[in-house]
Structure formats: C-alpha cells, structure tokens
Coordinates of C-alpha atoms in Angstrom, one line a residue:
Chain A
M1 CA 0.0 0.0 0.0
S2 CA 2.6 2.5 1.1
G3 CA 4.8 1.3 -1.8
T4 CA 2.3 2.6 -4.3
L5 CA 1.5 5.7 -2.3
R6 CA 5.0 7.1 -2.1
P7 CA 5.6 7.8 -5.8
V8 CA 2.2 9.4 -6.0
L9 CA 3.0 11.7 -3.0
L10 CA 6.4 12.5 -4.5
L11 CA 4.8 13.4 -7.8
C12 CA 2.2 15.6 -6.0
A13 CA 4.8 17.3 -3.8
L14 CA 6.2 19.6 -6.4
P15 CA 2.9 21.0 -7.7
A16 CA 1.7 21.2 -4.1
A17 CA 4.8 23.2 -3.0
F18 CA 4.4 25.4 -6.0
F19 CA 0.7 26.0 -5.2
V20 CA 1.5 26.8 -1.6
A21 CA 4.4 29.1 -2.4
F22 CA 2.9 31.1 -5.2
F23 CA -0.8 31.0 -4.5
L24 CA -1.7 30.2 -0.9
A25 CA 1.1 32.1 0.8
P26 CA 0.5 35.4 -1.1
M27 CA -3.3 35.0 -0.4
A28 CA -2.6 34.4 3.3
V29 CA -0.5 37.6 3.4
V30 CA -3.4 39.6 1.8
L31 CA -5.9 38.0 4.2
I32 CA -3.8 38.6 7.3
A33 CA -3.2 42.2 6.2
S34 CA -6.9 42.7 5.7
L35 CA -7.6 41.6 9.3
T36 CA -4.9 43.7 11.0
T37 CA -4.1 47.4 11.6
A38 CA -0.9 49.0 10.2
A39 CA 0.6 48.2 13.7
G40 CA -0.3 44.6 13.4
Q41 CA -3.3 44.5 15.9
P42 CA -6.2 42.3 14.9
T43 CA -9.2 44.3 13.6
F44 CA -12.3 44.0 11.5
A45 CA -12.4 47.7 10.9
H46 CA -11.4 47.6 7.2
Y47 CA -14.3 45.3 6.4
L48 CA -16.7 47.5 8.3
R49 CA -15.4 50.5 6.5
I50 CA -16.1 48.8 3.2
L51 CA -19.4 47.1 3.9
A52 CA -21.0 50.0 5.8
D53 CA -20.3 52.5 3.0
T54 CA -22.8 52.7 0.1
Y55 CA -20.1 54.0 -2.1
H56 CA -18.4 50.6 -2.2
W57 CA -21.7 48.9 -3.0
D58 CA -22.3 51.4 -5.9
V59 CA -18.8 50.5 -7.3
L60 CA -19.5 46.8 -6.8
W61 CA -22.8 47.2 -8.6
V62 CA -21.1 48.9 -11.6
T63 CA -18.4 46.2 -11.6
F64 CA -20.7 43.2 -11.6
R65 CA -23.1 44.9 -14.1
I66 CA -20.2 45.3 -16.5
G67 CA -19.1 41.7 -15.8
A68 CA -22.6 40.3 -16.4
L69 CA -23.1 42.3 -19.6
T70 CA -19.7 41.2 -20.9
T71 CA -20.6 37.6 -20.2
L72 CA -24.0 37.9 -21.9
V73 CA -22.6 39.6 -25.0
C74 CA -19.7 37.1 -25.1
V75 CA -22.2 34.2 -24.9
L76 CA -24.5 35.7 -27.6
I77 CA -21.6 36.2 -30.0
G78 CA -19.4 33.3 -28.9
Y79 CA -21.9 30.5 -29.1
P80 CA -22.9 31.1 -32.8
L81 CA -19.2 31.6 -33.6
A82 CA -18.2 28.3 -32.0
W83 CA -21.1 26.7 -33.9
Y84 CA -19.9 28.1 -37.1
L85 CA -16.3 26.9 -36.5
V86 CA -17.3 23.4 -35.4
R87 CA -20.4 22.6 -37.4
I88 CA -20.5 24.7 -40.5
V89 CA -16.9 25.0 -41.6
K90 CA -16.0 21.8 -43.5
W91 CA -12.7 22.9 -45.1
R92 CA -10.0 22.2 -42.4
P93 CA -7.4 24.9 -43.5
W94 CA -10.1 27.6 -43.2
R95 CA -11.2 26.3 -39.8
R96 CA -7.6 26.3 -38.7
F97 CA -7.1 29.8 -39.9
C98 CA -10.2 31.0 -38.0
V99 CA -9.0 29.4 -34.8
I100 CA -5.6 31.1 -35.2
L101 CA -7.3 34.4 -35.9
L102 CA -9.2 33.9 -32.6
V103 CA -6.2 32.9 -30.5
V104 CA -3.5 35.2 -31.9
P105 CA -4.7 38.3 -30.0
L106 CA -4.2 36.3 -26.7
F107 CA -0.5 36.5 -27.4
T108 CA -0.5 40.3 -27.3
S109 CA -0.6 42.1 -24.0
N110 CA -3.9 43.5 -22.7
I111 CA -2.3 46.9 -22.4
V112 CA -1.5 47.0 -26.1
R113 CA -4.9 45.9 -27.2
S114 CA -6.7 48.3 -24.9
F115 CA -4.5 51.2 -26.2
G116 CA -5.6 50.0 -29.7
W117 CA -9.2 50.4 -28.7
M118 CA -8.5 53.8 -27.2
V119 CA -7.4 54.9 -30.7
L120 CA -10.3 53.2 -32.4
L121 CA -13.0 54.5 -30.1
G122 CA -11.6 58.0 -29.7
R123 CA -13.5 61.1 -30.9
N124 CA -11.3 61.2 -34.0
G125 CA -11.1 57.4 -34.1
L126 CA -11.9 54.9 -36.8
V127 CA -15.3 53.9 -35.4
N128 CA -16.5 57.5 -35.1
D129 CA -15.1 58.4 -38.5
G130 CA -16.9 55.4 -40.0
L131 CA -20.2 56.1 -38.4
I132 CA -20.1 59.8 -39.5
G133 CA -19.0 58.7 -43.0
L134 CA -22.0 56.4 -43.2
G135 CA -24.2 59.2 -42.2
L136 CA -25.4 57.3 -39.1
I137 CA -24.4 60.1 -36.7
E138 CA -23.6 63.7 -37.1
R139 CA -21.3 64.4 -34.2
P140 CA -18.7 62.0 -32.8
M141 CA -20.2 59.6 -30.2
R142 CA -18.6 59.3 -26.8
F143 CA -17.2 55.8 -26.2
L144 CA -14.2 56.4 -24.0
G145 CA -15.2 57.0 -20.4
T146 CA -18.5 55.2 -20.9
E147 CA -19.6 51.7 -19.8
L148 CA -20.2 50.9 -23.5
G149 CA -16.5 51.6 -24.2
I150 CA -15.4 49.3 -21.4
L151 CA -17.8 46.6 -22.5
I152 CA -16.5 46.7 -26.1
G153 CA -12.9 46.3 -24.9
L154 CA -13.7 43.5 -22.5
V155 CA -15.9 41.5 -25.0
Y156 CA -13.1 41.7 -27.6
I157 CA -10.5 40.5 -25.1
L158 CA -12.6 37.7 -23.5
L159 CA -14.5 36.3 -26.5
P160 CA -11.9 33.6 -27.3
F161 CA -12.4 32.0 -23.9
I162 CA -16.0 31.3 -24.6
V163 CA -15.6 30.2 -28.2
L164 CA -12.9 27.7 -27.3
A165 CA -14.9 26.3 -24.3
V166 CA -18.2 26.0 -26.3
G167 CA -16.4 24.8 -29.5
N168 CA -14.7 22.0 -27.5
A169 CA -18.1 20.9 -26.0
L170 CA -19.8 21.0 -29.4
A171 CA -17.1 18.9 -31.0
K172 CA -17.6 16.2 -28.4
V173 CA -21.3 15.7 -29.1
D174 CA -21.7 12.3 -30.7
P175 CA -23.3 12.6 -34.3
A176 CA -25.1 9.4 -33.6
L177 CA -27.3 11.2 -31.1
E178 CA -28.4 13.6 -33.8
H179 CA -29.1 10.9 -36.3
A180 CA -31.2 9.0 -33.7
S181 CA -33.1 12.2 -32.8
A182 CA -33.9 12.8 -36.5
D183 CA -34.9 9.2 -37.0
L184 CA -37.4 9.6 -34.2
G185 CA -38.9 12.5 -36.0
A186 CA -37.4 15.6 -34.2
T187 CA -36.9 18.8 -36.3
P188 CA -33.4 20.2 -36.5
A189 CA -34.5 23.0 -34.1
G190 CA -36.0 20.4 -31.7
T191 CA -32.8 18.4 -31.8
F192 CA -30.7 21.4 -31.0
R193 CA -33.0 22.5 -28.1
T194 CA -33.3 19.0 -26.5
I195 CA -30.1 17.3 -27.4
I196 CA -27.2 19.5 -28.5
F197 CA -27.7 22.6 -26.4
P198 CA -28.0 20.7 -23.1
L199 CA -24.9 18.7 -24.0
S200 CA -22.9 21.8 -24.8
L201 CA -24.1 23.5 -21.6
P202 CA -21.2 22.4 -19.4
G203 CA -18.8 24.0 -21.9
L204 CA -20.9 27.1 -22.1
M205 CA -21.1 27.4 -18.3
A206 CA -17.3 26.9 -17.9
G207 CA -16.7 29.6 -20.6
A208 CA -19.2 32.0 -19.0
V209 CA -17.7 31.6 -15.5
M210 CA -14.2 32.2 -16.9
V211 CA -15.4 35.3 -18.8
F212 CA -17.3 36.7 -15.8
M213 CA -14.4 36.1 -13.4
L214 CA -11.9 37.8 -15.8
A215 CA -14.3 40.7 -16.5
V216 CA -15.0 41.6 -12.9
S217 CA -11.3 41.4 -12.0
A218 CA -10.0 43.1 -15.1
Y219 CA -7.9 46.2 -14.3
V220 CA -6.0 47.3 -17.4
T221 CA -8.9 47.4 -19.9
P222 CA -11.4 49.3 -17.6
A223 CA -8.6 51.6 -16.4
L224 CA -7.6 52.7 -19.9
L225 CA -11.0 52.8 -21.5
S226 CA -12.8 54.5 -18.6
G227 CA -10.6 57.5 -18.9
G228 CA -10.7 57.8 -15.2
R229 CA -14.4 58.6 -15.3
I230 CA -15.8 55.3 -14.2
T231 CA -14.5 53.3 -11.3
V232 CA -14.6 49.5 -11.0
F233 CA -13.6 47.6 -7.9
S234 CA -10.1 46.5 -9.2
M235 CA -9.2 50.2 -9.6
L236 CA -10.0 50.9 -5.9
I237 CA -7.7 48.0 -5.0
F238 CA -4.9 49.2 -7.2
Q239 CA -5.2 52.7 -5.8
Q240 CA -4.7 51.5 -2.2
Y241 CA -1.7 49.5 -3.2
S242 CA 0.0 51.9 -5.6
S243 CA -0.9 55.4 -4.5
V244 CA -2.2 55.3 -0.9
F245 CA 0.1 52.5 0.3
D246 CA -2.6 51.2 2.7
F247 CA -2.0 47.4 2.2
N248 CA -4.4 46.6 5.1
Y249 CA -7.4 48.4 3.6
G250 CA -6.4 47.3 0.1
G251 CA -6.2 43.7 1.3
A252 CA -9.7 43.9 2.7
L253 CA -11.0 45.3 -0.6
S254 CA -9.3 42.3 -2.4
I255 CA -10.8 39.7 -0.1
T256 CA -14.3 41.4 -0.3
M257 CA -14.2 41.2 -4.1
L258 CA -12.9 37.6 -4.1
V259 CA -15.6 36.4 -1.7
L260 CA -18.5 38.1 -3.6
T261 CA -17.3 36.9 -7.0
L262 CA -17.0 33.3 -5.7
A263 CA -20.4 33.6 -4.1
L264 CA -22.0 34.8 -7.4
V265 CA -20.3 32.0 -9.4
A266 CA -21.5 29.4 -6.9
I267 CA -25.0 30.7 -7.2
A268 CA -24.8 30.6 -11.0
G269 CA -23.5 27.1 -10.9
R270 CA -26.3 26.0 -8.6
L271 CA -28.9 27.5 -10.8
S272 CA -27.7 25.7 -13.9
E273 CA -27.4 22.4 -12.1
P274 CA -30.9 20.9 -12.6
R275 CA -30.9 21.6 -16.4
R276 CA -27.6 19.8 -16.7
A277 CA -29.0 16.6 -15.1
Chain B
M1 CA 37.0 9.1 -11.6
T2 CA 34.9 11.1 -9.2
R3 CA 37.8 12.2 -7.0
P4 CA 39.5 14.4 -9.5
I5 CA 36.2 16.1 -10.3
R6 CA 35.4 16.7 -6.7
L7 CA 38.9 18.1 -6.2
A8 CA 38.5 20.4 -9.1
A9 CA 35.1 21.6 -7.9
A10 CA 36.5 22.3 -4.5
M11 CA 39.3 24.3 -6.0
L12 CA 37.0 26.2 -8.2
A13 CA 34.7 27.0 -5.2
T14 CA 37.7 28.2 -3.1
T15 CA 38.8 30.5 -6.0
L16 CA 35.3 31.9 -6.4
L17 CA 34.9 32.5 -2.7
T18 CA 38.2 34.2 -2.1
A19 CA 38.4 36.2 -5.3
P20 CA 36.1 39.1 -4.2
A21 CA 37.9 39.3 -0.9
L22 CA 41.2 39.7 -2.6
A23 CA 40.0 42.2 -5.1
Q24 CA 40.2 45.9 -4.0
Q25 CA 36.8 46.7 -5.5
P26 CA 33.7 44.8 -6.4
S27 CA 33.4 43.7 -10.0
S28 CA 29.9 45.1 -10.3
I29 CA 27.2 47.0 -8.4
T30 CA 23.4 46.8 -8.8
V31 CA 21.5 50.0 -9.5
A32 CA 17.7 50.3 -9.5
W33 CA 16.2 52.6 -12.1
Y34 CA 13.1 53.1 -14.2
G35 CA 12.2 51.4 -17.5
G36 CA 11.9 52.9 -21.0
N37 CA 13.8 56.0 -22.2
W38 CA 14.5 56.9 -18.5
G39 CA 16.5 53.7 -17.9
D40 CA 18.3 54.1 -21.3
A41 CA 19.3 57.7 -20.4
F42 CA 20.5 56.7 -16.9
K43 CA 22.6 54.0 -18.5
A44 CA 24.1 56.2 -21.1
C45 CA 24.6 59.3 -19.0
V46 CA 25.8 57.8 -15.7
A47 CA 26.3 54.0 -15.7
E48 CA 28.5 53.7 -18.8
P49 CA 30.9 56.6 -17.9
F50 CA 31.1 55.2 -14.4
S51 CA 32.1 51.7 -15.6
K52 CA 34.6 53.2 -18.0
A53 CA 36.2 55.3 -15.2
T54 CA 36.2 52.6 -12.5
G55 CA 36.0 49.2 -14.3
I56 CA 33.0 48.3 -12.1
A57 CA 30.1 46.9 -14.1
V58 CA 26.6 48.2 -13.4
N59 CA 23.7 45.8 -13.3
A60 CA 20.3 47.4 -13.8
E61 CA 17.3 46.5 -11.7
I62 CA 14.4 47.9 -13.6
G63 CA 11.2 49.0 -11.9
T64 CA 9.1 52.1 -11.0
S65 CA 9.9 53.9 -7.8
T66 CA 7.1 52.1 -5.8
V67 CA 8.3 48.7 -6.9
T68 CA 11.9 49.6 -6.1
L69 CA 10.8 50.7 -2.6
A70 CA 8.9 47.4 -2.1
K71 CA 12.0 45.4 -3.1
L72 CA 14.2 47.4 -0.7
Q73 CA 11.8 46.7 2.1
Q74 CA 11.8 43.0 1.4
Q75 CA 15.6 42.9 1.1
K76 CA 16.3 44.9 4.3
A77 CA 18.3 42.1 5.9
A78 CA 20.6 41.5 2.9
P79 CA 20.1 44.0 0.1
T80 CA 21.1 43.0 -3.4
I81 CA 20.5 46.6 -4.7
D82 CA 23.3 49.0 -3.9
V83 CA 22.0 52.3 -5.3
A84 CA 18.4 53.2 -6.1
W85 CA 16.7 55.9 -8.1
M86 CA 13.3 56.8 -6.7
D87 CA 11.0 59.8 -7.3
G88 CA 10.2 62.6 -4.9
G89 CA 7.4 61.4 -2.6
I90 CA 8.5 57.7 -2.7
S91 CA 11.9 59.0 -1.5
E92 CA 10.3 60.2 1.8
L93 CA 8.6 56.9 2.2
A94 CA 11.9 55.1 1.7
L95 CA 13.4 57.3 4.5
A96 CA 10.5 56.4 6.8
A97 CA 11.0 52.7 5.9
E98 CA 14.6 53.0 7.0
V99 CA 16.1 51.6 3.8
T100 CA 18.3 54.6 3.0
D101 CA 21.8 55.3 4.2
T102 CA 23.5 58.6 4.8
L103 CA 25.2 60.3 1.9
D104 CA 28.7 61.3 3.1
P105 CA 30.1 64.5 1.5
A106 CA 33.6 63.1 2.0
A107 CA 32.8 60.0 -0.1
I108 CA 30.6 62.0 -2.6
P109 CA 32.5 65.3 -3.1
N110 CA 30.2 66.4 -5.9
L111 CA 27.4 67.0 -3.3
A112 CA 29.1 70.4 -2.9
N113 CA 28.3 71.3 -6.5
T114 CA 24.6 70.3 -6.2
L115 CA 21.8 72.8 -5.8
P116 CA 20.8 73.2 -2.2
E117 CA 17.2 72.4 -3.1
A118 CA 18.3 69.0 -4.4
I119 CA 19.9 67.9 -1.2
Y120 CA 17.4 66.1 1.0
K121 CA 18.2 66.0 4.7
N122 CA 16.7 64.2 7.6
G123 CA 18.0 66.4 10.5
A124 CA 21.7 66.9 9.9
T125 CA 22.2 63.9 7.6
T126 CA 21.6 63.7 3.8
Y127 CA 19.5 60.7 2.7
A128 CA 18.8 61.5 -0.9
V129 CA 20.1 63.7 -3.7
G130 CA 18.1 64.9 -6.7
T131 CA 19.6 64.1 -10.2
G132 CA 17.1 66.2 -12.2
Y133 CA 13.7 67.9 -12.1
Y134 CA 10.7 67.3 -14.2
S135 CA 7.4 69.3 -14.2
L136 CA 3.8 68.9 -14.9
G137 CA 3.0 71.9 -17.1
L138 CA 0.3 73.0 -19.6
T139 CA 0.4 71.0 -22.8
Y140 CA -1.6 71.9 -25.8
N141 CA -2.2 71.0 -29.5
T142 CA -0.7 73.9 -31.4
Q143 CA -3.1 73.4 -34.3
K144 CA -6.4 73.2 -32.4
V145 CA -5.6 75.7 -29.7
K146 CA -5.1 79.1 -31.4
A147 CA -3.9 81.4 -28.5
V148 CA -1.0 80.1 -26.4
P149 CA -2.6 79.3 -23.0
T150 CA -1.1 81.2 -20.1
S151 CA -3.1 80.0 -17.1
W152 CA -4.3 76.8 -15.6
N153 CA -7.7 78.4 -15.5
D154 CA -7.8 78.3 -19.3
L155 CA -8.7 74.6 -19.0
W156 CA -12.1 75.6 -17.8
K157 CA -12.8 77.6 -21.0
P158 CA -16.0 76.4 -22.8
E159 CA -14.1 76.1 -26.1
F160 CA -12.1 73.2 -24.7
E161 CA -15.1 71.3 -23.4
D162 CA -14.6 67.5 -23.5
A163 CA -11.0 67.9 -24.8
V164 CA -9.1 68.4 -21.6
T165 CA -7.0 66.0 -19.6
I166 CA -5.5 66.1 -16.1
P167 CA -3.9 63.3 -14.0
S168 CA -6.0 61.0 -11.9
P169 CA -4.8 60.0 -8.4
A170 CA -3.6 56.7 -9.8
N171 CA -0.8 58.7 -11.4
S172 CA 2.1 59.8 -9.2
S173 CA 1.3 63.4 -10.0
G174 CA -2.5 63.1 -9.3
V175 CA -2.6 63.8 -5.6
P176 CA 0.0 66.6 -5.6
F177 CA -1.8 68.2 -8.6
V178 CA -5.0 68.6 -6.6
M179 CA -3.0 70.3 -3.8
F180 CA -1.2 72.4 -6.4
L181 CA -4.6 73.7 -7.8
S182 CA -5.8 74.4 -4.3
K183 CA -2.7 76.4 -3.6
I184 CA -2.9 78.5 -6.8
W185 CA -6.6 79.2 -6.3
G186 CA -5.8 80.4 -2.7
H187 CA -8.1 77.9 -1.1
P188 CA -7.5 77.4 2.6
A189 CA -4.9 74.7 3.3
G190 CA -6.3 71.4 4.5
D191 CA -9.8 72.2 3.1
L192 CA -10.1 70.8 -0.4
S193 CA -13.9 70.9 -0.8
S194 CA -13.9 74.1 -2.9
T195 CA -11.0 72.7 -5.0
F196 CA -13.0 69.5 -5.7
K197 CA -16.1 71.5 -6.6
K198 CA -14.1 73.3 -9.3
I199 CA -12.5 70.2 -10.6
K200 CA -15.9 68.7 -10.9
E201 CA -16.9 71.5 -13.2
L202 CA -14.1 70.7 -15.5
K203 CA -15.3 69.1 -18.8
A204 CA -12.6 66.5 -19.1
A205 CA -12.1 64.1 -21.9
L206 CA -10.2 61.8 -19.6
F207 CA -8.2 61.7 -16.4
F208 CA -4.9 60.0 -17.2
D209 CA -3.5 57.3 -14.9
S210 CA -0.3 56.8 -16.7
S211 CA 2.0 59.1 -18.6
G212 CA 1.5 56.8 -21.6
A213 CA -2.2 57.4 -21.5
A214 CA -1.7 61.1 -21.6
T215 CA 0.7 60.8 -24.5
N216 CA -1.8 58.7 -26.3
A217 CA -4.6 61.2 -25.7
Y218 CA -2.6 64.1 -27.1
Q219 CA -1.4 62.1 -30.0
S220 CA -4.9 60.9 -31.0
G221 CA -6.5 64.3 -30.5
E222 CA -8.7 63.0 -27.7
A223 CA -7.3 65.8 -25.6
I224 CA -6.1 69.1 -27.1
I225 CA -5.1 70.8 -23.9
G226 CA -4.3 69.8 -20.3
A227 CA -1.5 68.7 -18.1
H228 CA 1.5 66.6 -19.0
F229 CA 5.0 66.1 -17.9
N230 CA 7.6 68.1 -19.8
V231 CA 9.5 64.9 -20.6
G232 CA 6.4 63.3 -22.3
A233 CA 5.2 66.5 -24.0
W234 CA 8.5 67.3 -25.6
D235 CA 8.9 63.7 -26.7
L236 CA 5.7 64.1 -28.7
A237 CA 6.9 67.4 -30.1
D238 CA 10.2 65.9 -31.1
K239 CA 8.4 63.3 -33.1
G240 CA 6.9 66.0 -35.2
L241 CA 3.4 66.3 -33.6
P242 CA 1.9 69.7 -33.1
I243 CA 2.3 69.8 -29.3
G244 CA 3.4 72.7 -27.2
F245 CA 4.4 72.9 -23.6
V246 CA 4.3 76.0 -21.4
V247 CA 4.8 76.9 -17.8
P248 CA 1.7 79.0 -17.0
K249 CA 1.9 82.2 -14.9
E250 CA 0.9 80.3 -11.7
G251 CA 3.9 78.0 -12.2
A252 CA 4.1 74.3 -12.6
W253 CA 4.2 71.5 -10.1
A254 CA 7.4 69.7 -10.2
T255 CA 9.4 66.9 -8.6
D256 CA 12.6 65.0 -9.2
A257 CA 14.3 61.7 -9.6
R258 CA 16.5 61.1 -6.6
L259 CA 19.4 58.8 -5.9
H260 CA 19.7 56.8 -2.6
L261 CA 22.4 54.8 -1.1
V262 CA 20.9 51.5 0.1
K263 CA 21.3 50.8 3.8
G264 CA 23.3 47.7 4.5
T265 CA 25.0 47.4 1.1
S266 CA 28.3 45.6 1.1
K267 CA 29.6 47.8 -1.7
K268 CA 29.2 51.1 -0.1
E269 CA 32.3 52.7 -1.5
A270 CA 31.6 51.8 -5.1
A271 CA 27.9 52.9 -4.6
A272 CA 29.1 56.3 -3.3
K273 CA 31.3 56.6 -6.4
F274 CA 28.4 55.9 -8.6
I275 CA 26.3 58.6 -7.0
N276 CA 29.2 61.0 -7.3
Q277 CA 29.4 60.2 -11.0
A278 CA 25.7 61.1 -11.4
L279 CA 26.4 64.5 -9.9
T280 CA 29.0 65.5 -12.4
P281 CA 28.1 68.4 -14.8
E282 CA 28.6 66.0 -17.7
A283 CA 26.0 63.5 -16.4
S284 CA 23.5 66.2 -15.4
G285 CA 23.9 67.8 -18.8
C286 CA 23.5 64.5 -20.6
L287 CA 20.2 63.8 -18.7
A288 CA 19.0 67.3 -19.7
E289 CA 19.7 66.5 -23.3
K290 CA 18.1 63.1 -23.3
L291 CA 15.1 63.5 -20.9
Y292 CA 14.8 67.3 -20.5
L293 CA 15.4 66.9 -16.8
G294 CA 16.2 70.2 -15.2
P295 CA 19.8 69.9 -13.9
S296 CA 20.3 69.6 -10.2
V297 CA 24.0 70.3 -10.6
K298 CA 25.3 73.9 -10.5
N299 CA 26.6 75.5 -13.7
V300 CA 25.5 72.9 -16.3
A301 CA 25.5 74.3 -19.8
V302 CA 22.9 73.0 -22.2
K303 CA 22.1 73.8 -25.8
P304 CA 19.5 76.6 -26.2
E305 CA 17.2 74.1 -28.0
T306 CA 17.3 71.9 -24.9
A307 CA 17.1 74.8 -22.5
R308 CA 13.6 75.8 -23.6
K309 CA 12.3 72.2 -23.0
L310 CA 13.5 72.1 -19.4
P311 CA 10.8 71.8 -16.7
W312 CA 11.0 75.5 -15.8
G313 CA 10.4 76.7 -19.3
E314 CA 12.5 78.9 -21.5
T315 CA 13.7 81.5 -19.0
G316 CA 13.1 80.0 -15.6
S317 CA 15.2 78.2 -13.0
V318 CA 14.5 75.9 -10.1
K319 CA 13.0 78.9 -8.3
N320 CA 10.0 78.8 -10.7
L321 CA 9.1 75.2 -9.8
Q322 CA 6.5 74.5 -7.1
L323 CA 8.2 71.8 -5.1
F324 CA 5.8 70.7 -2.5
D325 CA 6.5 69.2 0.9
W326 CA 5.9 65.6 0.3
A327 CA 5.3 64.9 4.0
E328 CA 2.2 67.1 3.7
I329 CA 1.1 65.3 0.5
N330 CA 1.6 61.9 1.9
G331 CA -0.4 62.9 4.9
L332 CA -3.4 63.9 2.8
R333 CA -3.0 61.1 0.2
S334 CA -5.7 58.8 1.4
R335 CA -8.3 61.6 1.8
V336 CA -7.6 63.1 -1.6
V337 CA -7.9 59.7 -3.3
D338 CA -11.2 58.9 -1.5
D339 CA -12.7 62.4 -2.2
W340 CA -11.7 62.1 -5.9
N341 CA -13.3 58.6 -6.2
R342 CA -16.6 59.8 -4.7
Q343 CA -16.8 63.2 -6.5
I344 CA -15.0 63.0 -9.8
A345 CA -14.6 59.3 -10.9
R346 CA -18.3 58.4 -11.0
K347 CA -21.2 59.5 -13.1

C-alpha cells in the first residue's frame, strides 16, 4: 500500500509546493493584512469601512453589471461563432485559420490591445469616422469614459475563452445522437433544443464563468477605456496598493471582491445544475 | 573518476569565494532605475561613464519607484540593490521605511556642486540627492488651440469642453496636482472641498492614470489641452506632432528623480562613487539633453534648444518650480484619493 502511495506523493509534492508558495502564501499575506491594523493588531475595521459604505456597493454594482453584460454579449456572439467553426466550416485549413485568428490576440498584452481600442474608439477614431462617413451620426459619439466603451474592450479580449470552451463541448457531441433524434422525428430545431444545447451547456457554463471572473477582476482594460471617469472595484484595490500604500485596507478590498465573486459564481453554478442533469 | 572532479570543484569554489575578498573593489554593483527611455538615459549618462572610469560593471534592476521601494523593504536584511533611483514622494517613504543610508560628502565630493534644493536632509544627515527635475505643465495642441494658454484656469474655458486631460490619483502626480490647484486658487490649506467643486466643473475628456495614456490622448487628438510632464510633451513634439508645452503664470508643479544609497550594502564605497558620477556636470547635462530633466547640478551648460524644454520653461530656473512638501502630500493622500473617487470618478 505505502509502496504505491510514495511515488504518488512525490509526484504531487512539487505542484503542491508550487501552489502553496505562489498561491496560498500570497493569499494568506493579503488575508492577514486585511484583518490587522498597520501596527499589526487584529481588527475587523477595514471590512466594516467597506461594507457600511454605500459608495463601495455602488462600485460593486457597476463592476458586476459590466461583468454580467460582458458575459452575456460574449455568450450571444461566442456560441454562434463556435457553432460556425465546429459545425459549418468543412474545409479544415479555413477552420484552422479561423481558430488562429481567434487565438493570436491572446499572445499580445492586454495593455497594447486596450490602447488600440482607445485609438479606435476616440473622438477622431476609426469607429466614429466610420459612423459619420455612413451618415449614421452627425457628431462623434462618446465611447471612451462610458460603460459601453469598457464593454466593447472586455468583450473583444474575453471572447476567445467562450468560443474555445463551447467549441470544445460541441465537437464532443456524438453525431449518432443527432441521427437518432432525426430518425425519431425531431426537427433540427428540436434536436438542437433538447439534445445538442443541453450537451454543450457544461462547456458554455465553464466559458461563461471564466469570462465573468476575468471581466470583474479586469484592471487594465477598464482603467484605460474608462478615462478615469468610471470606477470599477479593481481600480480601488490598485489605488490602495499603488498610491495610498494602505495594504491593510487594500487587502480587505481584495478579499471582499474575491468572496463576492466566488459567491456569485457558486449561485450561478447551482442555478444551472438541474438543467444539466 | 569522481575524486579528481570533486577536487577540481573544491578548488573552483575556493577560488570563487576568495576572489572578491582579494580584489580591492567589487566587479559590479546593482542600481535600481526606471524602464523605457528613462532607464536608457541613466545607463548612457551615468552607468557607462562610471564603468569606464572605475572598471566596475553596473547591473540594472528595472522598476518604478514604488516597486523599487517594495524590493528594498523586502531585502532589508541582505540587500542586493546598492543604489536606487526613486522619485520625490517615494523617497520620503523610503526614508520612513529606513532603507536609505547617509550620503557622506567626503565620499561623494560632488554633493558640494549640487543645488541646495536637491539635497534632502533628515535632521543633519543627507538621505537623498536629486539628479534632475521634471514638471507637470500646460500641454496643448498647437493646431487646435489658437492662442497660447497662459493660465491653468484656461482649461475651464468652454471652447475646450470634452477635450481636456489632467492626471487621476492613480498617477504619481495626481494627488499633488489637486493640492497644487488648491494652492494657486488660494483655497485654505487642508480644506479641499472648494477645489474638488471646481475640478468637478471641468469638462474633461479623460483623467490619465499613466504618462503613456496622456501621451496617447494628445497624439490621437482625444485631448487638445491639459496637463502633461515636460518629458512626455517634448517627446511628442520631437516626433513632429503639433504639441506645445508652457509653464503657466501660476507656475508648474514639479518633482525630481533622486538617488539613494541603500542601507546595509556591502559595496558602499563603489555605490558612493556611482552617486558621485551622477552628480557631475557631464552626467547632469546628458540627462537634460536626453530627458529634458532640469539639472540639479550647478553651472550645467545645455544647448538653447534643450534649455527651452526644461521643466521650468525657456527663462526659468529651479526657483519657478512649485516643489511641495511631500510629507504634507503623503499625509493627505488617502483623503484626496477617497474624495476624488466619490466626487470625480463616477457619473
């Protein structure tokens, strides 16, 4: 018994040590800081300061609203896109090219891509020039410094995650199931509704959770595209660490955000559970 | 087979261990400085001449001032950084964190040629020395803004509606800039409510959190007037963009990049020599040419073309700069950030 256990333990030791050193230890430092004063005395004051202040709830509301809208738009665009790539495209080189197009932006830094959107969405940017040229608007629209601008940037950056997750789930659906469904007289729409969509739901949920988590915790994209006129929660955290140097209060903000996000994701997971079964 | 190898390894280890002890000076020192064109300039103007003169190599440890301070705090017991560049404001925090050592005028003779404003003392001892000033002045698009602006109040003119930019508190200049505005408007010290009221009336295109975001805004035309660092504004102008930089009649807020000797370094003598090298007129003039940093060393001659791009403008000197007491700014920091969040950075 112990003879087989030892190699397993040894194999697990390295990843476990890595996890403890680079994930649990820093998290513990943040958690401890959030529960102590600058002098090291235990306190709950930082959390009280956050939770008792409606300002923080306003910012959380903005943050989660942007996160939810980003997820929704990503699902609405990402699902059909994944469908197209997996089910419609028959010519493999074209499919491969599409996947590369989708993945390549992930190799560029967020900062560079957000700066790109600043240029595109500006008052003299390509988007406004285009809309004016088409006669759709008369004066430049304001994108930067609005929630719409942040939404556009986040959807662009996070879309690949949902397409890859859904595409993977769709590709795994056994074609025999569809044939059986058709044999039994279901319409293509009925087959999709009752067979394919439920089978792709785990992939969709995984992608949606990933997009939501990344959207609510995003810093660079909202910071650049908000033009300092909209505040999301990650900016409050960054401010405390980088310009106020209050690591205790900043830690409490981080933990608050982490707990609320995990709670929301858990609720979402619970809600989608019965349909999956 | 293994014995000779072990013997060789032992010999090699002995040589490596004793070599530094035998040498009269270290083979290298580690200096913390900023990234981008700042780091390039520090390397070309200070580190390379230093290595040439002393034979000591310089290893760069790149990071912003706050990151450098965080590293120094973590390495307190056994620092690997010997000399550190940090900006005004962070420099005071470094002093409070007890990571800086005293700059000895006997080891750094060039301290005597440095402007008295650039020598930072804690009681009787010097803990930092400025290597060049930079300012946050009025920057404008020379094509879109017809009359050269002369006052910070020009930003509130209706014609510049939605095309103005000033720093947000996430930028190192954000908090001091709020206090600077309060001072030039003659608002009572310590009461920023009327200052925030006026900032709230400003029709801004954006509040920049990084110097790069400001540069981007002027370049794309998103902002046609506002605040920017002289270093960034002239960089745009040098690239052929229609950008002008002026020091308004109320003056410009300014700060400096300072050098610190790290407490507990084992290479104190070489580190002091490096700081001395940074305070030569040649190094100071070179930084002025490359970054438009206002020299902190006395009697530095710069080209007329460079002189007009210095932080104090064409005819000024260090006396025209509004150098604030960072202790006061650091004291108000958390309140200014909080008020800004609640009043400015929300719809």
